[in-house]
C-alpha cells in the first residue's frame, strides 16, 4: 500500500457473473420443433447439408461439395465462400429426425439419415427380376419374389420352389439345368427381412444362353458376388 492511501481510496472492481460465466442449462430445460426440414438442405443441390458447411460474407450457405464445384464462389452474390457456418453445423450435429420410411420407428441423427435409409428394411425397392417393375419394401421383397417369380423344380423331397438359402462367404453351387431362374436368400441372424436377395436368370437364345444376375438388399448398390461357370 502506498503511504497516504486509505482503504477507502482503493478502486472498486465489480464483475458481472451472469455475463462472464456461461449459464448452465439442464438437458430438458428447452426444446424446439423444426417445422420445415427444407432449411437443412443445401440451396444449390437440395441435398441434406453435411458438415462442413460454408458461407459467404452475406451469409449464403452452401454444402462442401457444391462449394468445391463452384470454386468457392457464392452462387447467389458471387462473393467467396471461405468461412465456416459453425452455428448451422452445430444445429445439424444436434438434430434428430425420424426415418422417413413408413413402418420404421427409428430416430437417427440428421447427418446419418441417408446411411440409415440406404440400409432400412422399409425402404422401397424395385423387384430384381428383369421383367417386373413391382416396388415394395425390402423386407417384403423376398416374399414377392418367391410368390410371383419362383418356378417349381424337382428335388429329392418331391417338388420345391427354386429358393435357396446361402451364407455370405461360402460357395454356392447352382444346377442351371433344373430351372430357368433361382432365388437366393442370405441367411442371417437378424430378422426375416434382413439379408440380401440374389436373383439369377438365364435365357436360351439362338446363339447361346444369356445369364442375368442381380443383387438387392439393405445398403447394396452394386453386385458384389462372383459367378463361375463349369
Short mmCIF file of C-alpha atoms in Angstrom, two decimals:
data_model
loop_
_atom_site.label_atom_id
_atom_site.label_comp_id
_atom_site.label_asym_id
_atom_site.label_seq_id
_atom_site.Cartn_x
_atom_site.Cartn_y
_atom_site.Cartn_z
CA UNK A 1 0.00 0.00 0.00
CA UNK A 2 1.28 3.47 -0.93
CA UNK A 3 1.80 5.79 2.03
CA UNK A 4 -1.08 8.18 2.48
CA UNK A 5 -3.69 5.95 0.85
CA UNK A 6 -6.55 4.58 2.91
CA UNK A 7 -8.74 1.57 2.25
CA UNK A 8 -11.45 3.93 1.06
CA UNK A 9 -9.15 5.26 -1.73
CA UNK A 10 -8.73 1.84 -3.44
CA UNK A 11 -10.58 1.41 -6.77
CA UNK A 12 -13.59 -0.85 -6.61
CA UNK A 13 -13.92 -3.52 -9.35
CA UNK A 14 -17.20 -5.35 -9.78
CA UNK A 15 -17.68 -8.41 -12.01
CA UNK A 16 -20.94 -9.48 -13.55
CA UNK A 17 -21.12 -13.24 -13.14
CA UNK A 18 -24.12 -13.50 -15.44
CA UNK A 19 -22.03 -12.28 -18.39
CA UNK A 20 -18.63 -13.75 -17.52
CA UNK A 21 -19.87 -17.26 -16.91
CA UNK A 22 -21.90 -19.43 -19.27
CA UNK A 23 -25.33 -20.19 -17.86
CA UNK A 24 -25.73 -23.88 -17.16
CA UNK A 25 -28.88 -25.44 -18.55
CA UNK A 26 -30.37 -28.80 -17.80
CA UNK A 27 -30.81 -31.10 -20.81
CA UNK A 28 -34.60 -30.76 -20.62
CA UNK A 29 -34.79 -27.03 -19.96
CA UNK A 30 -35.53 -26.01 -23.56
CA UNK A 31 -36.79 -27.95 -26.57
CA UNK A 32 -37.84 -26.84 -30.02
CA UNK A 33 -39.64 -28.15 -33.08
CA UNK A 34 -38.31 -27.66 -36.61
CA UNK A 35 -41.37 -27.18 -38.82
CA UNK A 36 -39.64 -27.39 -42.21
CA UNK A 37 -36.60 -29.60 -42.88
CA UNK A 38 -36.00 -27.80 -46.18
CA UNK A 39 -33.88 -25.28 -44.25
CA UNK A 40 -31.38 -28.07 -43.63
CA UNK A 41 -30.91 -28.70 -47.37
CA UNK A 42 -28.18 -27.15 -49.49
CA UNK A 43 -29.80 -24.35 -51.59
CA UNK A 44 -27.71 -25.39 -54.60
CA UNK A 45 -28.02 -29.19 -54.88
CA UNK A 46 -31.00 -29.55 -52.47
CA UNK A 47 -29.33 -32.49 -50.73
CA UNK A 48 -29.20 -32.58 -46.91
CA UNK A 49 -26.42 -30.42 -45.52
CA UNK A 50 -23.41 -32.19 -44.08
CA UNK A 51 -20.50 -30.84 -42.09
CA UNK A 52 -18.53 -28.74 -43.09
CA UNK A 53 -20.94 -26.01 -44.18
CA UNK A 54 -19.54 -22.89 -45.85
CA UNK A 55 -20.89 -19.37 -46.28
CA UNK A 56 -20.05 -16.06 -47.93
CA UNK A 57 -19.88 -12.68 -46.16
CA UNK A 58 -23.59 -12.16 -46.89
CA UNK A 59 -24.48 -15.36 -45.03
CA UNK A 60 -25.47 -17.51 -48.05
CA UNK A 61 -24.67 -21.11 -47.12
CA UNK A 62 -23.56 -23.99 -49.31
CA UNK A 63 -22.53 -27.61 -48.77
CA UNK A 64 -18.88 -28.57 -49.11
CA UNK A 65 -19.46 -30.46 -52.37
CA UNK A 66 -21.14 -27.50 -54.09
CA UNK A 67 -18.59 -25.13 -52.59
CA UNK A 68 -15.82 -27.05 -54.34
CA UNK A 69 -17.74 -27.33 -57.62
CA UNK A 70 -18.35 -23.57 -57.64
CA UNK A 71 -14.66 -22.87 -56.90
CA UNK A 72 -15.58 -21.31 -53.53
CA UNK A 73 -17.71 -18.64 -55.20
CA UNK A 74 -21.22 -17.91 -53.93
CA UNK A 75 -23.91 -18.81 -56.47
CA UNK A 76 -26.17 -16.02 -55.15
CA UNK A 77 -23.90 -12.98 -54.81
CA UNK A 78 -20.55 -14.19 -56.24
CA UNK A 79 -18.63 -13.43 -53.02
CA UNK A 80 -16.06 -16.01 -51.84
CA UNK A 81 -17.45 -18.81 -49.68
CA UNK A 82 -14.43 -19.25 -47.44
CA UNK A 83 -15.98 -19.11 -43.95
CA UNK A 84 -17.48 -21.97 -41.98
CA UNK A 85 -21.01 -21.57 -40.65
CA UNK A 86 -20.35 -23.05 -37.21
CA UNK A 87 -23.83 -22.28 -35.89
CA UNK A 88 -25.55 -24.23 -38.69
CA UNK A 89 -23.05 -27.06 -38.28
CA UNK A 90 -23.99 -27.28 -34.59
CA UNK A 91 -27.69 -27.41 -35.48
CA UNK A 92 -27.07 -30.25 -37.96
CA UNK A 93 -24.94 -32.07 -35.38
CA UNK A 94 -27.67 -31.99 -32.72
CA UNK A 95 -30.70 -32.50 -34.95
CA UNK A 96 -32.55 -35.83 -34.63
CA UNK A 97 -35.16 -36.93 -37.18
CA UNK A 98 -37.40 -39.99 -37.61
CA UNK A 99 -36.81 -42.36 -40.50
CA UNK A 100 -38.91 -41.17 -43.48
CA UNK A 101 -39.97 -44.73 -44.36
CA UNK A 102 -43.49 -45.74 -43.38
CA UNK A 103 -43.38 -48.53 -40.80
CA UNK A 104 -39.94 -47.65 -39.42
CA UNK A 105 -39.84 -46.10 -35.95
CA UNK A 106 -36.08 -45.47 -35.78
CA UNK A 107 -34.89 -41.95 -34.89
CA UNK A 108 -31.43 -41.06 -36.19
CA UNK A 109 -29.18 -38.03 -36.28
CA UNK A 110 -29.80 -35.83 -39.30
CA UNK A 111 -26.33 -36.45 -40.72
CA UNK A 112 -26.90 -40.24 -40.64
CA UNK A 113 -30.32 -40.18 -42.32
CA UNK A 114 -29.07 -41.15 -45.79
CA UNK A 115 -26.98 -44.03 -44.45
CA UNK A 116 -29.92 -45.35 -42.42
CA UNK A 117 -32.39 -45.13 -45.32
CA UNK A 118 -29.94 -47.00 -47.53
CA UNK A 119 -29.94 -49.91 -45.06
CA UNK A 120 -33.51 -49.64 -43.77
CA UNK A 121 -35.65 -52.77 -44.44
CA UNK A 122 -38.65 -50.48 -45.02
CA UNK A 123 -37.02 -48.64 -47.94
CA UNK A 124 -38.87 -49.20 -51.21
CA UNK A 125 -37.04 -51.42 -53.68
CA UNK A 126 -37.78 -52.48 -57.24
CA UNK A 127 -38.23 -56.18 -57.91
CA UNK A 128 -34.89 -57.63 -59.12
CA UNK A 129 -36.45 -59.66 -61.91
CA UNK A 130 -35.86 -58.17 -65.35
CA UNK A 131 -39.50 -58.46 -66.46
CA UNK A 132 -41.10 -56.98 -63.30
CA UNK A 133 -41.41 -53.35 -62.21
CA UNK A 134 -43.17 -54.09 -58.91
CA UNK A 135 -41.98 -52.00 -55.95
CA UNK A 136 -42.18 -52.91 -52.26
CA UNK A 137 -40.21 -52.58 -49.04
CA UNK A 138 -37.11 -54.71 -48.88
CA UNK A 139 -38.44 -56.79 -46.03
CA UNK A 140 -41.28 -57.93 -48.34
CA UNK A 141 -39.11 -58.35 -51.43
CA UNK A 142 -38.15 -61.98 -50.86
CA UNK A 143 -41.78 -62.96 -50.28
CA UNK A 144 -42.82 -61.23 -53.50
CA UNK A 145 -40.01 -62.89 -55.46
CA UNK A 146 -40.95 -66.38 -54.25
CA UNK A 147 -44.70 -65.86 -54.66
CA UNK A 148 -44.62 -64.27 -58.11
CA UNK A 149 -41.43 -65.47 -59.77
CA UNK A 150 -40.34 -68.85 -58.42
CA UNK A 151 -40.57 -71.87 -60.71
CA UNK A 152 -41.47 -75.34 -59.50
CA UNK A 153 -38.43 -77.58 -59.80
CA UNK A 154 -37.82 -81.22 -58.90
CA UNK A 155 -35.85 -82.02 -55.76
CA UNK A 156 -35.07 -85.02 -53.58
CA UNK A 157 -38.15 -84.25 -51.49
CA UNK A 158 -40.57 -84.06 -54.41
CA UNK A 159 -41.47 -80.61 -55.73
CA UNK A 160 -39.99 -77.43 -54.33
CA UNK A 161 -39.66 -73.84 -55.40
CA UNK A 162 -36.34 -72.59 -56.73
CA UNK A 163 -35.45 -70.79 -53.49
CA UNK A 164 -32.18 -71.50 -51.70
CA UNK A 165 -30.64 -70.03 -48.58
CA UNK A 166 -26.96 -69.15 -48.58
CA UNK A 167 -24.39 -67.85 -46.15
CA UNK A 168 -22.24 -64.95 -47.26
CA UNK A 169 -18.65 -66.00 -47.95
CA UNK A 170 -19.44 -69.63 -48.76
CA UNK A 171 -19.51 -71.34 -52.17
CA UNK A 172 -22.99 -71.93 -53.61
CA UNK A 173 -23.44 -74.46 -56.45
CA UNK A 174 -26.40 -73.90 -58.77
CA UNK A 175 -27.81 -76.53 -61.12
CA UNK A 176 -28.84 -74.40 -64.07
CA UNK A 177 -30.40 -77.35 -65.88
CA UNK A 178 -33.12 -77.64 -63.22
CA UNK A 179 -34.97 -74.34 -63.74
CA UNK A 180 -34.81 -71.06 -65.61
CA UNK A 181 -34.28 -68.93 -62.54
CA UNK A 182 -33.06 -69.25 -58.98
CA UNK A 183 -33.75 -67.05 -55.97
CA UNK A 184 -31.06 -66.96 -53.30
CA UNK A 185 -31.72 -65.51 -49.85
CA UNK A 186 -28.88 -64.67 -47.48
CA UNK A 187 -29.11 -66.47 -44.16
CA UNK A 188 -28.54 -64.03 -41.29
CA UNK A 189 -29.03 -63.89 -37.54
CA UNK A 190 -31.21 -60.77 -37.86
CA UNK A 191 -34.91 -60.60 -38.64
CA UNK A 192 -36.64 -62.29 -41.53
CA UNK A 193 -36.48 -59.18 -43.66
CA UNK A 194 -32.71 -58.85 -43.33
CA UNK A 195 -30.09 -60.28 -45.65
CA UNK A 196 -29.55 -59.81 -49.37
CA UNK A 197 -31.56 -61.42 -52.15
CA UNK A 198 -29.67 -62.64 -55.22
CA UNK A 199 -31.59 -63.48 -58.38
CA UNK A 200 -30.07 -65.50 -61.23
CA UNK A 201 -31.97 -65.93 -64.51
CA UNK A 202 -30.97 -67.42 -67.82
CA UNK A 203 -32.50 -67.31 -71.27
CA UNK A 204 -31.87 -69.67 -74.18
CA UNK A 205 -31.18 -67.68 -77.34
CA UNK A 206 -30.38 -68.86 -80.91
CA UNK A 207 -26.70 -68.03 -80.40
CA UNK A 208 -26.40 -69.40 -76.86
CA UNK A 209 -27.56 -68.82 -73.31
CA UNK A 210 -27.76 -65.41 -71.66
CA UNK A 211 -27.38 -65.08 -67.88
CA UNK A 212 -28.76 -62.26 -65.77
CA UNK A 213 -27.82 -61.75 -62.11
CA UNK A 214 -29.00 -59.11 -59.68
CA UNK A 215 -28.34 -58.48 -56.00
CA UNK A 216 -30.62 -56.36 -53.88
CA UNK A 217 -30.62 -55.67 -50.16
CA UNK A 218 -30.08 -53.07 -47.46
CA UNK A 219 -27.17 -50.86 -48.47
CA UNK A 220 -26.34 -52.67 -51.71
CA UNK A 221 -25.57 -50.51 -54.72
CA UNK A 222 -23.58 -52.96 -56.82
CA UNK A 223 -23.28 -56.68 -57.47
CA UNK A 224 -20.68 -57.95 -55.02
CA UNK A 225 -20.70 -61.68 -55.83
CA UNK A 226 -18.56 -63.78 -58.13
CA UNK A 227 -20.18 -66.29 -60.50
CA UNK A 228 -18.17 -69.03 -62.22
CA UNK A 229 -19.47 -71.47 -64.83
CA UNK A 230 -18.32 -75.08 -65.11
#
